[in-house]
PDB file of C-alpha atoms in Angstrom:
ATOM      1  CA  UNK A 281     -22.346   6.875  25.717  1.00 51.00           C
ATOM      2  CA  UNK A 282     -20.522   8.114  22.593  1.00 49.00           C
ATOM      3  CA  UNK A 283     -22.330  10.736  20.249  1.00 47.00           C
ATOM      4  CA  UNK A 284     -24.353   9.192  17.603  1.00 49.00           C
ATOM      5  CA  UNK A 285     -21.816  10.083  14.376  1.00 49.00           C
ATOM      6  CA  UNK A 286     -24.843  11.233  12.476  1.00 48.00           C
ATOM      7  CA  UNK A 287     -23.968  14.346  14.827  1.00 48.00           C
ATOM      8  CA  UNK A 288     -20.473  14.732  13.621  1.00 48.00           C
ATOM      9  CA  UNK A 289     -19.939  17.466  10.786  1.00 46.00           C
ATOM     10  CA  UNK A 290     -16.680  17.714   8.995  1.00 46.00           C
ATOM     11  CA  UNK A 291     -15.780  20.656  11.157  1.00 47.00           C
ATOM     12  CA  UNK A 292     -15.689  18.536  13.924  1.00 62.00           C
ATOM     13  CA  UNK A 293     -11.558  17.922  11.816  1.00 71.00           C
ATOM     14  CA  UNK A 294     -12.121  13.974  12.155  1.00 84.00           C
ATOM     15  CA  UNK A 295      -9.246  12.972   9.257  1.00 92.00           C
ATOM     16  CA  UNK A 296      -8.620   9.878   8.546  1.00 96.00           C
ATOM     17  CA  UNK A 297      -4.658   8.947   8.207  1.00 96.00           C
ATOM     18  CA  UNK A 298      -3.110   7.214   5.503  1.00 97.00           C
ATOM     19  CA  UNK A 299      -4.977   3.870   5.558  1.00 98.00           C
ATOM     20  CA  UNK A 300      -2.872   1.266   3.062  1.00 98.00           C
ATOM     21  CA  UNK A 301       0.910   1.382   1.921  1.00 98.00           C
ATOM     22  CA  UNK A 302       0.970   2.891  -1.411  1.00 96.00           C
ATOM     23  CA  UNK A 303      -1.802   5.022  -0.850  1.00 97.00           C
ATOM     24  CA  UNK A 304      -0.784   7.833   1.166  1.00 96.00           C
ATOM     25  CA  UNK A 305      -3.729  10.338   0.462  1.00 95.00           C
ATOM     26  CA  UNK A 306      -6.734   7.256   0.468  1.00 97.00           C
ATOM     27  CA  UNK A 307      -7.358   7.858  -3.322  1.00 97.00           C
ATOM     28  CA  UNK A 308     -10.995   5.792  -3.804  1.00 97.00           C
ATOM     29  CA  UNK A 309     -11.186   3.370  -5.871  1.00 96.00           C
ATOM     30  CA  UNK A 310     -12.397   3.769  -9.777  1.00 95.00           C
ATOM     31  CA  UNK A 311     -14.315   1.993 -11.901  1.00 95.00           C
ATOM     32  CA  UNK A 312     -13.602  -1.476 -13.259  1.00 96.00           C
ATOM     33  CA  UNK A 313     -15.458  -4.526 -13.893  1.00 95.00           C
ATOM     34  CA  UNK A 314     -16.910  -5.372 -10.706  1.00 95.00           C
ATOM     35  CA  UNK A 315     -18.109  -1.772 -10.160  1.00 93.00           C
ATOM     36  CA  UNK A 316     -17.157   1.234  -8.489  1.00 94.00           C
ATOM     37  CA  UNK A 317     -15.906   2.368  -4.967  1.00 96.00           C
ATOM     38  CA  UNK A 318     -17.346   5.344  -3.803  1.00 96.00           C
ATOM     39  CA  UNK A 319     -20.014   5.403  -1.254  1.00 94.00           C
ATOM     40  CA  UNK A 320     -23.792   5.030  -2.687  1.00 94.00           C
ATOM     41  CA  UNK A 321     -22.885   2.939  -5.722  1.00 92.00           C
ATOM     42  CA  UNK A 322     -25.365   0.568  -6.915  1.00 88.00           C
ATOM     43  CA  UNK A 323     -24.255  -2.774  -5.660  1.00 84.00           C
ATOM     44  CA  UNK A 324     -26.193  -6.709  -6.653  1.00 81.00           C
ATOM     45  CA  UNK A 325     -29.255  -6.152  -4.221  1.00 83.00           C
ATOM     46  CA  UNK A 326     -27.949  -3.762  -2.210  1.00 82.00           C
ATOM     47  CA  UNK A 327     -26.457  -0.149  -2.392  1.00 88.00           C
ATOM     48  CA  UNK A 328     -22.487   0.153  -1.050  1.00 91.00           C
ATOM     49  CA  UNK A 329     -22.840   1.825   2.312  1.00 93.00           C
ATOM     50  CA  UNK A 330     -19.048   2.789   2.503  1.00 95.00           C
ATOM     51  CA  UNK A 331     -15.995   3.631   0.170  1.00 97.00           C
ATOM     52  CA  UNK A 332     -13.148   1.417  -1.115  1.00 97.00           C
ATOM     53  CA  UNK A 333     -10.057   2.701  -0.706  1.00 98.00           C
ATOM     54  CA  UNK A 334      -7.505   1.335  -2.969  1.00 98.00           C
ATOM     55  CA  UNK A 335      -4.894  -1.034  -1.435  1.00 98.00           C
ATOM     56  CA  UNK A 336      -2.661  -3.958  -2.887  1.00 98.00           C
ATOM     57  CA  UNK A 337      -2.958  -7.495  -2.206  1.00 98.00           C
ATOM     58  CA  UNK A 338      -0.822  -8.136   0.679  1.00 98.00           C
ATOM     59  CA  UNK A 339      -0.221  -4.166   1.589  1.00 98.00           C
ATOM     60  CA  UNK A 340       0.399  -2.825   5.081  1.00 98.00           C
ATOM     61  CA  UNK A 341      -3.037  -1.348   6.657  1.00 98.00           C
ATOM     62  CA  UNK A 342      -3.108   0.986   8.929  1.00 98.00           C
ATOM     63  CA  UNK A 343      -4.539   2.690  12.368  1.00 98.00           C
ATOM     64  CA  UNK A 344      -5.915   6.428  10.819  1.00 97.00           C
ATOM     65  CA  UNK A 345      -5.862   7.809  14.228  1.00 97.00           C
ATOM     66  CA  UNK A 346      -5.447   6.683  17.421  1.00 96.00           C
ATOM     67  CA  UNK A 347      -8.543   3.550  17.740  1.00 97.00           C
ATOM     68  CA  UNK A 348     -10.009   0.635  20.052  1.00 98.00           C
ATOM     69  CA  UNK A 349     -10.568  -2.493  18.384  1.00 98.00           C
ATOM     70  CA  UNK A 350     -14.094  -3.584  19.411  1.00 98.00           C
ATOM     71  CA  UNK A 351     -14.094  -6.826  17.656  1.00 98.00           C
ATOM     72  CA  UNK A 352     -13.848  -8.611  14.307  1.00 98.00           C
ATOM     73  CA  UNK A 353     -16.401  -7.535  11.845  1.00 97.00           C
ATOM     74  CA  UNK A 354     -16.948 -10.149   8.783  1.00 96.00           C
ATOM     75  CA  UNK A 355     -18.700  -8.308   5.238  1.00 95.00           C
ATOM     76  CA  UNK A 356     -19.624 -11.947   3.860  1.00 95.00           C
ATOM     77  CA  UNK A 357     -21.619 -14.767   4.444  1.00 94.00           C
ATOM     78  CA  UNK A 358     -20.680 -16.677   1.486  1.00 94.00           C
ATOM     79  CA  UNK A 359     -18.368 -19.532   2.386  1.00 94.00           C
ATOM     80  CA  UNK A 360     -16.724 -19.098  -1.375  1.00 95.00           C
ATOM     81  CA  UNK A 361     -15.703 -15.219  -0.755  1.00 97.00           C
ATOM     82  CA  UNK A 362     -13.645 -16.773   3.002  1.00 97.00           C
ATOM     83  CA  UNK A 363     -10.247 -15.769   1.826  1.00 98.00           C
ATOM     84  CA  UNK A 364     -11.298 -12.216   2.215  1.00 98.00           C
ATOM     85  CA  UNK A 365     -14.154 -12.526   4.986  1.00 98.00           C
ATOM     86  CA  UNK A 366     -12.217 -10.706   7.361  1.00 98.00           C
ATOM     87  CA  UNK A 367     -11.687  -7.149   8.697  1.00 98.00           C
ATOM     88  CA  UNK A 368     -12.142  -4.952  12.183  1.00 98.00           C
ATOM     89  CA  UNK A 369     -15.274  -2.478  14.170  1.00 98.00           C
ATOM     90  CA  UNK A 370     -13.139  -0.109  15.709  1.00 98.00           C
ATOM     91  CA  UNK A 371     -13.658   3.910  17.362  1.00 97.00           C
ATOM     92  CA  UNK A 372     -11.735   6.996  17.420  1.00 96.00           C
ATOM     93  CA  UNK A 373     -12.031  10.702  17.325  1.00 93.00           C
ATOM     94  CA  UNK A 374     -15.696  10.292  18.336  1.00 92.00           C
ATOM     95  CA  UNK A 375     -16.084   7.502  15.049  1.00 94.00           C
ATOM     96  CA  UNK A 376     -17.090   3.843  15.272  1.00 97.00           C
ATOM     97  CA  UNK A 377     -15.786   2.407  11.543  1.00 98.00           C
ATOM     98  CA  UNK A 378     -15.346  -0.934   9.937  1.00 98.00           C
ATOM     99  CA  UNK A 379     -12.498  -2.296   7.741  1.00 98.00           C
ATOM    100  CA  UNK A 380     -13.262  -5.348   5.270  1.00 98.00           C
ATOM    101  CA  UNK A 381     -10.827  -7.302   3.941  1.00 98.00           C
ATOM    102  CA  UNK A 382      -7.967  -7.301   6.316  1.00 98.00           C
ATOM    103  CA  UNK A 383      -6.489 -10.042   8.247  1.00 98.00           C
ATOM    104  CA  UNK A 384      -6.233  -8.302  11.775  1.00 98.00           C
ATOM    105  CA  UNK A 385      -2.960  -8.214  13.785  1.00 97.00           C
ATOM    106  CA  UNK A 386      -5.587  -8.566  16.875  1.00 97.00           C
ATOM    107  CA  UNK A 387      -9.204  -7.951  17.219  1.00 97.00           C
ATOM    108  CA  UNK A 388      -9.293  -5.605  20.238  1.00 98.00           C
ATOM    109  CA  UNK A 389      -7.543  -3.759  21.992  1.00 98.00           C
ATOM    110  CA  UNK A 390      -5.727  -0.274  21.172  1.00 98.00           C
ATOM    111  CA  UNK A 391      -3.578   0.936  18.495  1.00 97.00           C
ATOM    112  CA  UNK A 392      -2.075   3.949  18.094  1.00 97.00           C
ATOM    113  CA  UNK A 393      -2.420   6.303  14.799  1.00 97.00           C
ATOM    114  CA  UNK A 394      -0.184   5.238  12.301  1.00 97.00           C
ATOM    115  CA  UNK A 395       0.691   1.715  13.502  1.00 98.00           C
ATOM    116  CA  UNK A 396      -0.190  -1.331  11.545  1.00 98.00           C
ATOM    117  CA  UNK A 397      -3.854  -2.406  11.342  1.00 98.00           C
ATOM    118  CA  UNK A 398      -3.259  -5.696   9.471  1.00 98.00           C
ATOM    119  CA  UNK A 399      -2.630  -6.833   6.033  1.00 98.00           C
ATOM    120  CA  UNK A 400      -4.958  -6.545   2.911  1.00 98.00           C
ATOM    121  CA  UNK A 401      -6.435  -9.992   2.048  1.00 98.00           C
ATOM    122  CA  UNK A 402      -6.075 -11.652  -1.384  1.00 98.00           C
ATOM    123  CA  UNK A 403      -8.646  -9.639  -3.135  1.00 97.00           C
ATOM    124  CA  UNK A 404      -7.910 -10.932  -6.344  1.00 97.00           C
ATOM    125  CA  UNK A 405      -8.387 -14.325  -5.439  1.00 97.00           C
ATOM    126  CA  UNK A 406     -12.008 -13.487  -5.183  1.00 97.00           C
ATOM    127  CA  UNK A 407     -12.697 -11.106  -8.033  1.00 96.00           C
ATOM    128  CA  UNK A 408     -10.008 -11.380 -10.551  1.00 97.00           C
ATOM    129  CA  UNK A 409      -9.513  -8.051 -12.060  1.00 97.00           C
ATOM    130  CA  UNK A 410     -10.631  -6.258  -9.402  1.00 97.00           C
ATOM    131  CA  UNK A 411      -8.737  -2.928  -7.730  1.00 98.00           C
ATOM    132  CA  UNK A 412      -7.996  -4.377  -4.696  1.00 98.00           C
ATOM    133  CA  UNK A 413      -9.114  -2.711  -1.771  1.00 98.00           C
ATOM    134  CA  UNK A 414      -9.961  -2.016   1.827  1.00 98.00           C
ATOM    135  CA  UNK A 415     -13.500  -1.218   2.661  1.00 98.00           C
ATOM    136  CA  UNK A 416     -14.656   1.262   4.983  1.00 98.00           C
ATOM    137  CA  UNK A 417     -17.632   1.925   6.346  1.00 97.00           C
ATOM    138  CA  UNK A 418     -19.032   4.198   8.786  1.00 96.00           C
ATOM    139  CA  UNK A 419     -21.037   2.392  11.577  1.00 96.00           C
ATOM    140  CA  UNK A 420     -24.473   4.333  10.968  1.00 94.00           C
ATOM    141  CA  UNK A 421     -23.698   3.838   6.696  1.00 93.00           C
ATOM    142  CA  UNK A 422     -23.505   7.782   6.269  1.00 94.00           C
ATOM    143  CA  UNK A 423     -21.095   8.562   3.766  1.00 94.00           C
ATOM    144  CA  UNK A 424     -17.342   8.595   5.200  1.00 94.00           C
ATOM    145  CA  UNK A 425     -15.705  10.756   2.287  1.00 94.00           C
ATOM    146  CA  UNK A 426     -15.712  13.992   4.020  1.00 92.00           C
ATOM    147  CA  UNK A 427     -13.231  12.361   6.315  1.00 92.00           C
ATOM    148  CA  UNK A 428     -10.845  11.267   3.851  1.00 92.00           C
TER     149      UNK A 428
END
C-alpha cells in the first residue's frame, strides 16, 4: 500500500502545479462574506479541513502533477447546493487529494500534469458574493499549504 501522507514532509518536494486558469501560483482565497479559505478556518459546525484556492466560475482546472482519478468525490449533501456538488479523489507523488466543485472531464482514470482536470462549477450560483473557488483537501485533513 501507499504511505500514509501523514508521513510526507515538505522535503519530500510534493508541489502542486498551477491548479485553475488565472491563478498560476494557487493564491488562497481571502476573506469575504461567507468566510475565509485557508485550511483550519472556523466553518458552520465544522472546521475547513482543506484550502480554497481561488478560481473563476467556469475556469479551466487542472492535473498539478501527474494523478489517477479514483472516483468522484461529492462535498454536499444538501440537494439545494447540487449545482456545485461535484469534484474528484485522486493520487500522485505519494498524495491522495480531493477537488470540490468541479465538473470532471472523467472520474478515473489517468491524467497527466498539466492537462485539464475539469471546469469550476457555478459557485456563485450558490453563494452570491462569494470568491469562487476550488477546494482541496488532503485525504487524511492535514493541512495541504506546504504543498502549494
Amino acid at each position: 500500500g501507499l504511505p500514509a501522507l501523514s508521513m510526507l514532509g515538505v522535503c519530500d518536494g510534493v508541489t502542486f502545479g498551477q491548479l485553475c486558469s488565472g491563478n498560476p501560483t494557487n493564491r488562497i482565497r481571502g476573506s469575504d462574506k461567507w468566510g475565509v479559505g485557508h485550511h483550519g478556518a472556523r466553518r458552520t459546525g465544522h472546521t475547513h479541513n482543506g484550502v480554497d484556492i481561488v478560481c473563476q466560475d467556469g475556469a479551466t482546472v487542472y492535473a498539478p502533477f501527474d494523478l489517477t482519478i479514483e472516483r468522484r468525490a461529492r462535498p454536499y449533501t444538501d440537494p439545494k447546493k447540487a449545482a456545485i456538488n461535484n469534484g474528484i479523489l485522486a493520487r500522485g507523488q505519494g498524495v491522495c487529494f480531493k477537488l470540490f466543485y468541479v465538473a470532471p472531464v472523467k472520474v478515473s482514470g489517468s491524467v497527466a500534469a498539466g492537462q485539464r482536470l475539469g471546469v469550476l462549477l457555478p459557485m456563485q450560483q450558490v453563494y452570491p458574493g462569494i470568491t469562487s473557488h476550488l477546494h482541496l483537501e488532503l485525504c487524511d485533513q492535514s493541512d495541504p499549504t506546504p504543498y502549494l
